[in-house]
Short mmCIF file of C-alpha atoms and ligand atoms in Angstrom, two decimals:
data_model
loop_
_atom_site.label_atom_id
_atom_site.label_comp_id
_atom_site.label_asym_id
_atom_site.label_seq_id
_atom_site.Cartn_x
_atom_site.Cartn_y
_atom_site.Cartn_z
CA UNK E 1471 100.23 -113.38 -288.82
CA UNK E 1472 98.15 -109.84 -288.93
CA UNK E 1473 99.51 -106.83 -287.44
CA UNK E 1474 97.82 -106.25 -283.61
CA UNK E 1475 94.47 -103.97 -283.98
CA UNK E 1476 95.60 -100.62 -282.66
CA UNK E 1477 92.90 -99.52 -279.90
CA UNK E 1478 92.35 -96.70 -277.59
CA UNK E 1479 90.55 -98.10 -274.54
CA UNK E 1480 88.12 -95.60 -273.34
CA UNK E 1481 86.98 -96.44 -269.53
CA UNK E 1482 86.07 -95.59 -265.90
CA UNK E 1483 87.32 -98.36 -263.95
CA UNK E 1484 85.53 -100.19 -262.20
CA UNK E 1485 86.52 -103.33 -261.25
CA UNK E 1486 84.93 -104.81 -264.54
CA UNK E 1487 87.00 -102.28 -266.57
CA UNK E 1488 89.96 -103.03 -264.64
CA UNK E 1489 89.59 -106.82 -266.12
CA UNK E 1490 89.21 -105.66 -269.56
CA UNK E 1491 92.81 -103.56 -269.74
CA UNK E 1492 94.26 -106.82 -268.16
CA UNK E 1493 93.39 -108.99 -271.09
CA UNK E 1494 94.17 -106.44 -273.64
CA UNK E 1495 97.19 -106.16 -271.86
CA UNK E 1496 98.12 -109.43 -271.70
CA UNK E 1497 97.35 -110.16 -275.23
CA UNK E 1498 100.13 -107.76 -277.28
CA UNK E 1499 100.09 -110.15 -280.31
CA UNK E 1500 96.67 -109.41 -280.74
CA UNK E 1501 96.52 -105.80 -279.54
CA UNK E 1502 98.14 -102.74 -279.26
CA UNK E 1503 96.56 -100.26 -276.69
CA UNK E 1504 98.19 -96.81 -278.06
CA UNK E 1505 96.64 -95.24 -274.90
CA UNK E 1506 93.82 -95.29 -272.52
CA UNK E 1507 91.94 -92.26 -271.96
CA UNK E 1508 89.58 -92.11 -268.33
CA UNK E 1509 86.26 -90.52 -268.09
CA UNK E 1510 83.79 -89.90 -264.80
CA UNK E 1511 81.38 -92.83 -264.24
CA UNK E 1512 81.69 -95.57 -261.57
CA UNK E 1513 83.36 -92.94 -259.91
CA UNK E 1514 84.79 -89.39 -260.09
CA UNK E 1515 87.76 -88.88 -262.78
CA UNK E 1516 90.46 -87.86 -260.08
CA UNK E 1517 89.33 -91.99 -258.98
CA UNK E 1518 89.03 -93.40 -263.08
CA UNK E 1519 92.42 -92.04 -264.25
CA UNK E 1520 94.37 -92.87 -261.04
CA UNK E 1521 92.70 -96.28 -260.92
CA UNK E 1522 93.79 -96.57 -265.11
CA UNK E 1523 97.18 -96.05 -264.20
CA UNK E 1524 97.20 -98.68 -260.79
CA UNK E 1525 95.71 -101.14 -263.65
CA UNK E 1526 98.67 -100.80 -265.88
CA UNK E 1527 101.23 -101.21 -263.25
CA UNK E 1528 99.37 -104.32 -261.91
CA UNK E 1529 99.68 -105.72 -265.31
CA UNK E 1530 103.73 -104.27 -265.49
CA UNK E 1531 102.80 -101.81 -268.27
CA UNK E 1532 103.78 -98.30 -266.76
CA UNK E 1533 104.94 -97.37 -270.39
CA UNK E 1534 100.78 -97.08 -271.62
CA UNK E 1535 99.84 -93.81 -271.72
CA UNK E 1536 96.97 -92.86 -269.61
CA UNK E 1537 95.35 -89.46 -269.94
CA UNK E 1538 92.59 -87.90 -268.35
CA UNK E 1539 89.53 -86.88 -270.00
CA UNK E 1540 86.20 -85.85 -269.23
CA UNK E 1541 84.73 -85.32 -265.38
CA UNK E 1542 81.05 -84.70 -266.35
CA UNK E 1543 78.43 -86.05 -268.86
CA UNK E 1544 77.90 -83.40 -272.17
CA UNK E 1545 75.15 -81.75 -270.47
CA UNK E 1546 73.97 -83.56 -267.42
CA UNK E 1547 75.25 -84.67 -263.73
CA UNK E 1548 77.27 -86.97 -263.10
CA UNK E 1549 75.48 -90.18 -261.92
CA UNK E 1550 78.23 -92.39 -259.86
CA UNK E 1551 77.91 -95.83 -258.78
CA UNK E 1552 80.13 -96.90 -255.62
CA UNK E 1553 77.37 -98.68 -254.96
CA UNK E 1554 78.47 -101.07 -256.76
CA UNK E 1555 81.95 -100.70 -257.10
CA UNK E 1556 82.97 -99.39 -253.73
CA UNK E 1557 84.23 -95.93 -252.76
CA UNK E 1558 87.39 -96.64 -254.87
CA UNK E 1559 85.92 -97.99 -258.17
CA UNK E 1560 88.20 -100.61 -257.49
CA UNK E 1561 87.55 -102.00 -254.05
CA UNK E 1562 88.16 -105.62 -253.39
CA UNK E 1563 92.41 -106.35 -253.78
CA UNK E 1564 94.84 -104.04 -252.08
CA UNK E 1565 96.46 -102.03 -254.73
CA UNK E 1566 99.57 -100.03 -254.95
CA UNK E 1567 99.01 -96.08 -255.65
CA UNK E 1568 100.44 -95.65 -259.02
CA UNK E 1569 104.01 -94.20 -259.86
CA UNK E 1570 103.36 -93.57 -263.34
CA UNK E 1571 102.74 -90.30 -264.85
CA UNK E 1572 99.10 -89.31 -266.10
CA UNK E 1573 99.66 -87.29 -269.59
CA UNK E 1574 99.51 -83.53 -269.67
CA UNK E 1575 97.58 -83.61 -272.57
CA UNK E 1576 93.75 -84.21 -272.29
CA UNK E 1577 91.90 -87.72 -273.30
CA UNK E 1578 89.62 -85.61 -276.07
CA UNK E 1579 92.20 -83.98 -277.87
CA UNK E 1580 94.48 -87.58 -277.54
CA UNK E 1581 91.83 -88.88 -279.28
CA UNK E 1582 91.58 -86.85 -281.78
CA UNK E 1583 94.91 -85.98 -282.73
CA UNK E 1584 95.38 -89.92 -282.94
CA UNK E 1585 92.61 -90.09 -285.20
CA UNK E 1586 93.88 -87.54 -287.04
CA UNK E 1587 97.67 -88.49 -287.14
CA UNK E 1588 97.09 -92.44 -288.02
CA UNK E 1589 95.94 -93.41 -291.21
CA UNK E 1590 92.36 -93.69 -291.74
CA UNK E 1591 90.23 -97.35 -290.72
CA UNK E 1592 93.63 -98.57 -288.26
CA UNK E 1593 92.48 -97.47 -285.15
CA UNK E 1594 89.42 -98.99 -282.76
CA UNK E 1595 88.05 -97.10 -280.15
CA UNK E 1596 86.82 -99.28 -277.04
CA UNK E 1597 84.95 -97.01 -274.71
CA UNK E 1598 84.16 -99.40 -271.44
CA UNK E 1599 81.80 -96.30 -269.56
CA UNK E 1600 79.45 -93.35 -270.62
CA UNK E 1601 80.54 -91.93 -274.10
CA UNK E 1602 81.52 -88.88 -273.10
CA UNK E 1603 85.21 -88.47 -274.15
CA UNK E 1604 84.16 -90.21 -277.11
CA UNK E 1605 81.15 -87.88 -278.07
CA UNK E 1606 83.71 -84.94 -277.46
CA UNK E 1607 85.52 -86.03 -279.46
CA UNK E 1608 83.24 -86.18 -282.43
CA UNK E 1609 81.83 -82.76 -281.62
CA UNK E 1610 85.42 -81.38 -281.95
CA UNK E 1611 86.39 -83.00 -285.05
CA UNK E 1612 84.06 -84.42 -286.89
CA UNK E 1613 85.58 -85.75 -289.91
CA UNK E 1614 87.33 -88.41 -287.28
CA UNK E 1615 84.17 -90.42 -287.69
CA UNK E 1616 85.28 -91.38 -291.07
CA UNK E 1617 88.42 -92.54 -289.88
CA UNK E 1618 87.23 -94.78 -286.69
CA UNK E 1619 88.11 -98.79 -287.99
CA UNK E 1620 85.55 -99.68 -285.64
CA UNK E 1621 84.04 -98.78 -281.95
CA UNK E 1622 83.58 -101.51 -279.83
CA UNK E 1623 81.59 -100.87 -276.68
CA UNK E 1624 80.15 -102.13 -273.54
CA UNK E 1625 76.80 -100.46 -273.16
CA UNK E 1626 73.12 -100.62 -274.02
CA UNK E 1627 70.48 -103.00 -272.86
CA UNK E 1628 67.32 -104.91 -274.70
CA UNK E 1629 66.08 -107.87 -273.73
CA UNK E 1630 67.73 -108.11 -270.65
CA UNK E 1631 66.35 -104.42 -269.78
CA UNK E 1632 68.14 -101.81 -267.47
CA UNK E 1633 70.33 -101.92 -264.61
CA UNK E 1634 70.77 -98.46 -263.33
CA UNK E 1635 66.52 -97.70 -264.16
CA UNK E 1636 63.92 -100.15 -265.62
CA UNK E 1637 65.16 -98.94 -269.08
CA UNK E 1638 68.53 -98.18 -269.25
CA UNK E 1639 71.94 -99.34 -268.61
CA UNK E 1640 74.50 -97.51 -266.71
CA UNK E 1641 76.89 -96.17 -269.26
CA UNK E 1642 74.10 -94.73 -271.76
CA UNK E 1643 72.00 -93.66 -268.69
CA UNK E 1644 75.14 -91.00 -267.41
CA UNK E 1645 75.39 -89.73 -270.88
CA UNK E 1646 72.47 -90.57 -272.93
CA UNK E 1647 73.07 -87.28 -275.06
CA UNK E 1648 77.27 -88.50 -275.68
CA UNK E 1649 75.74 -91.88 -276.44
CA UNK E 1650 73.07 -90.48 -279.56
CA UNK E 1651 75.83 -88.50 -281.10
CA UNK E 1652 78.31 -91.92 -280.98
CA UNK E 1653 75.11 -93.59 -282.70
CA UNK E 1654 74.50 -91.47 -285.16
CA UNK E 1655 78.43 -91.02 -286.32
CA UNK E 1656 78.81 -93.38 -288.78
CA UNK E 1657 81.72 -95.41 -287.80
CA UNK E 1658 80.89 -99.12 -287.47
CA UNK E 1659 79.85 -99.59 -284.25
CA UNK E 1660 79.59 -103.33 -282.12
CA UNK E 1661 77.64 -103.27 -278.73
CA UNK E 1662 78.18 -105.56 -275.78
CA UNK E 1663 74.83 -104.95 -273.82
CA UNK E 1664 73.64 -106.58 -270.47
CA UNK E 1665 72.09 -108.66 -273.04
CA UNK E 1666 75.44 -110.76 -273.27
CA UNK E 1667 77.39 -109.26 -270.32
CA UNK E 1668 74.73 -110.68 -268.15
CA UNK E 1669 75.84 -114.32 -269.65
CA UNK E 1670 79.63 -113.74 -268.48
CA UNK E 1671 79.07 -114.41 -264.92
CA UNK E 1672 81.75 -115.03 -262.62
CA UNK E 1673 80.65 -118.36 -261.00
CA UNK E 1674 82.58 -120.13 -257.76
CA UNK E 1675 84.56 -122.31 -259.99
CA UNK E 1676 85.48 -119.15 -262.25
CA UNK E 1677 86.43 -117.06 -259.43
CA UNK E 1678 88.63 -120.22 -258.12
CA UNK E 1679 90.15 -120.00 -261.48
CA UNK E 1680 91.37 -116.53 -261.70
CA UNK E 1681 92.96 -117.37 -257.77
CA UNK E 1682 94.36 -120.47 -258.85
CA UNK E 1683 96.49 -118.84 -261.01
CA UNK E 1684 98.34 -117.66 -258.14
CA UNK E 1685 99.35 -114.59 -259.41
CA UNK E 1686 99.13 -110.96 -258.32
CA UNK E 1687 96.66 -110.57 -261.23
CA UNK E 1688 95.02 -113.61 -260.66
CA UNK E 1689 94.48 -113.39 -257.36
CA UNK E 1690 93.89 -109.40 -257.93
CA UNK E 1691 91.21 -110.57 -260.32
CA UNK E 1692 89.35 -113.05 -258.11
CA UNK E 1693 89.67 -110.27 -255.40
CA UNK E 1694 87.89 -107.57 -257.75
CA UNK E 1695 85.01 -109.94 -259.10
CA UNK E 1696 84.47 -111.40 -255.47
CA UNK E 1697 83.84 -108.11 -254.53
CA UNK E 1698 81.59 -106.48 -256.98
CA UNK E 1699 79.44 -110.47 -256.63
CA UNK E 1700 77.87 -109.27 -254.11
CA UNK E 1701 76.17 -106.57 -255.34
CA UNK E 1702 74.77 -108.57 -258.49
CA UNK E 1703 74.25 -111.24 -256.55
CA UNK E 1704 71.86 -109.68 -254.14
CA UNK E 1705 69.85 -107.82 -256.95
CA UNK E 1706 69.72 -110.89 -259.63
CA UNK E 1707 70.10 -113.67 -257.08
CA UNK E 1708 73.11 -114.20 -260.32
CA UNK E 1709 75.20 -116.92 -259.74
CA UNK E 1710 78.21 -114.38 -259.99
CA UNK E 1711 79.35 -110.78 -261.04
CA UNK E 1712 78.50 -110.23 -264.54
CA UNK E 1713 82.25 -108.90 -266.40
CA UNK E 1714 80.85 -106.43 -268.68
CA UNK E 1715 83.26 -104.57 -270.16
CA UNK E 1716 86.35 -107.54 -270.65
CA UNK E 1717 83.34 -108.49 -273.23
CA UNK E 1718 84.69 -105.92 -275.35
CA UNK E 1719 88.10 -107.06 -275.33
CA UNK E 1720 87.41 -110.29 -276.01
CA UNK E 1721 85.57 -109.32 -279.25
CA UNK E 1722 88.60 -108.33 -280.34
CA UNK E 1723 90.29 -111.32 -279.56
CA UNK E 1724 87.68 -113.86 -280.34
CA UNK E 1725 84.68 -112.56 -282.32
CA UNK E 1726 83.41 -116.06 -282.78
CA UNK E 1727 82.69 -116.19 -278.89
CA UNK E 1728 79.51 -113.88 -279.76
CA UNK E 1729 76.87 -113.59 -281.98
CA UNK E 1730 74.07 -110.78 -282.41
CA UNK E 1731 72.39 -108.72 -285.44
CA UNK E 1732 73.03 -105.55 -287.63
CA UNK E 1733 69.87 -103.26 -286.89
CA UNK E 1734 69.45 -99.67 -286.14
CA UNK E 1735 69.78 -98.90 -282.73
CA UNK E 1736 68.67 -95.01 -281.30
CA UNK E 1737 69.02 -93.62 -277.97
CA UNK E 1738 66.31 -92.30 -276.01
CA UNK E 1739 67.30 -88.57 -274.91
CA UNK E 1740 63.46 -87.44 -273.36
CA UNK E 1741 61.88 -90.74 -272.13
CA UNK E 1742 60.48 -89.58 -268.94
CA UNK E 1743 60.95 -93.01 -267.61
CA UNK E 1744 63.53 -94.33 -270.84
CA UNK E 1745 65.69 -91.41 -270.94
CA UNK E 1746 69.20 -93.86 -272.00
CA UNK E 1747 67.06 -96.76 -273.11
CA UNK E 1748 69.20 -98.16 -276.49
CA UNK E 1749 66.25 -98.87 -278.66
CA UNK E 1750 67.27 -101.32 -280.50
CA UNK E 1751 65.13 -102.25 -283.55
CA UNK E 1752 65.47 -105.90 -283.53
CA UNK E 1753 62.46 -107.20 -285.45
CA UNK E 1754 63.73 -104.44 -288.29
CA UNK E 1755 60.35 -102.92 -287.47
CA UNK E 1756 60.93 -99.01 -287.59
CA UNK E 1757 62.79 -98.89 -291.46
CA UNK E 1758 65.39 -97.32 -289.66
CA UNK E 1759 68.98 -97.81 -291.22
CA UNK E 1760 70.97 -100.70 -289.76
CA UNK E 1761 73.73 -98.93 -287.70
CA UNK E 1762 75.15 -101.35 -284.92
CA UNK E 1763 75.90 -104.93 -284.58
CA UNK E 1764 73.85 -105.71 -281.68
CA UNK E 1765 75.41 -108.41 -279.51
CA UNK E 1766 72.80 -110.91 -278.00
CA UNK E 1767 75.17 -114.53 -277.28
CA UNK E 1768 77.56 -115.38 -275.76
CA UNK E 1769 80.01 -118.59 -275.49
CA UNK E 1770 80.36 -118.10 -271.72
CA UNK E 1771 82.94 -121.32 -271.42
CA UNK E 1772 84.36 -119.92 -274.26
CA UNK E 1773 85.15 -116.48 -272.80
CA UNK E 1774 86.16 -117.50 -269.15
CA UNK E 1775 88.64 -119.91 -271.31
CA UNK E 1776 90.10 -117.48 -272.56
CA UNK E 1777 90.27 -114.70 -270.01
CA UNK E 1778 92.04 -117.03 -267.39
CA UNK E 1779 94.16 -118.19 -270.21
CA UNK E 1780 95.34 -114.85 -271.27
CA UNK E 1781 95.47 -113.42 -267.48
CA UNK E 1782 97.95 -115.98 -266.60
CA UNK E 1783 100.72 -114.51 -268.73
CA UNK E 1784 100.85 -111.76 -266.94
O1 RIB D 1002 76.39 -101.28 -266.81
C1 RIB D 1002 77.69 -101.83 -266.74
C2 RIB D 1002 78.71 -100.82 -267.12
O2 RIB D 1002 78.65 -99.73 -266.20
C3 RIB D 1002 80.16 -101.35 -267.02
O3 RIB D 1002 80.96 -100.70 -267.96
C4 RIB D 1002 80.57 -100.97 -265.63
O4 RIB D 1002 81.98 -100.80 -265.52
C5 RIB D 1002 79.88 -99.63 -265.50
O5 RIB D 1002 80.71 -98.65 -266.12
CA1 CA D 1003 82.98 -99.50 -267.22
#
């Protein structure tokens, strides 16, 4: 039996977000969320952090630590998308207003004083929204890239193209410029892109699933991804809500459920129509060293297995 992988979730929920916590959080065998640090993206930070912490007490976790981090992109405004996830970020269920504390102490310097305080290669960063916290991070200590085990995270786009422009995906579109400096840190990096997010769709008989299970999560759950259907649904004609960001967690549960390629993967910064486009180099055309394990299948049965699974222990 290995020792659970020791993560710090990094996220703006978002209903897809919200999902992801849930199955970390339901899986403590597996995983050990040390803390979860919000950032501005679906919506505002006063929304991502308060939303974090509604999460955790929906899942009976008001011990995780949830900190607040950063409320704007490194050098640009803040692109929000209620659009898709409501006014809320977490529109759909009726949810309680959270009781537990948010930490006085700010999501950038958590992570890095984690970083700095647990030995080197045992902790994972997960960031689930634009890189910003993460990027801050690395600007403010440096030498913590060396001691990342591994960062997992939803983001990035290539053959299924953008979501938020023609050529980029939401989370590296907000903060293209966070985004290049997490690519070019040198920590082993994994991607979930649209590429297999976009194969994790929420069909009927999923959705009936997650309600079946009768639970306040469950039906929570089937409440959240009914709601932000209807958005994908009308753009992709989909046959459900893609669940992004849960993608990530499930790597970390069940890495055989994906497979995708080592290449080197830069992020455009001045496209005047690709600004946040993740080039990735997947013909190993440009000579460009391999930095990212480029996710491009999924085993969607596989994956919606599991998540209900999981989900109903909580
Ligand atoms: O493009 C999808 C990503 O953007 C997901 O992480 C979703 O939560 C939003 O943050
Ligand atoms: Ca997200």
């Amino acid at each position: 039996m290995t020792s659970p992988r020791r993560i710090i979730i990094d996220t703006d929920p978002g209903q897809d977000d919200a999902v992801a916590i849930l199955l970390a959080l339901a899986s403590p065998e597996e995983i050990d969320v040390l803390g979860i640090t919000a950032v501005a993206g679906n919506v505002p930070l006063p929304l991502t952090e308060r939303n974090a912490r509604i999460v955790c007490e929906l899942a009976g976790r008001p011990d995780i630590r949830v900190f607040a981090g950063c409320d704007a992109p490194l050098k640009r405004k803040l692109v929000t998308a209620e659009h898709v996830h409501g006014k809320t970020g977490l529109d759909g269920p009726v949810l309680q207003m959270p009781e537990m504390p948010l930490q006085a102490v700010h999501g950038v310097d958590f992570i890095v004083e984690t970083l700095r305080a647990e030995p080197p290669g045992t902790v994972t960063l997960c960031p689930l929204g634009p890189l910003t916290n993460i990027a801050a991070a690395l600007i403010r200590a440096p030498e913590i890239a060396g001691r990342i085990r591994e960062i997992v995270l939803m983001g990035g786009a290539y053959f299924e193209v953008g979501n938020i422009t023609p050529a980029a995906e939401f989370n590296i579109y907000v903060d293209p410029e966070a985004a290049d400096i997490v690519f070019k840190c040198g920590a082993p990096i994994t991607v979930m892109p649209l590429d297999v997010t976009h194969q994790a769709l929420v069909t009927k008989p999923r959705n009936e699933a997650f309600r079946a299970l009768g639970t306040p999560v469950g039906v929570a759950v089937a409440e959240m991804t009914d709601f932000f259907e209807r958005f994908d649904r009308e753009k992709y004609g989909s046959a459900g809500a893609p669940l992004h960001d849960p993608c990530v967690t499930a790597y970390l549960l069940r890495p055989d459920l994906f497979a995708g390629r080592h290449v080197n993967v830069e992020i455009e910064t001045e496209g005047r129509l690709t600004t946040g486009m993740t080039v990735a180099d997947w013909w190993r055309v440009s000579g460009r060293a391999p930095n990212a394990t480029f996710m491009g299948r999924l085993d969607a049965d596989g994956f919606f297995e599991l998540l209900t699974e999981r989900l109903g222990r909580l």
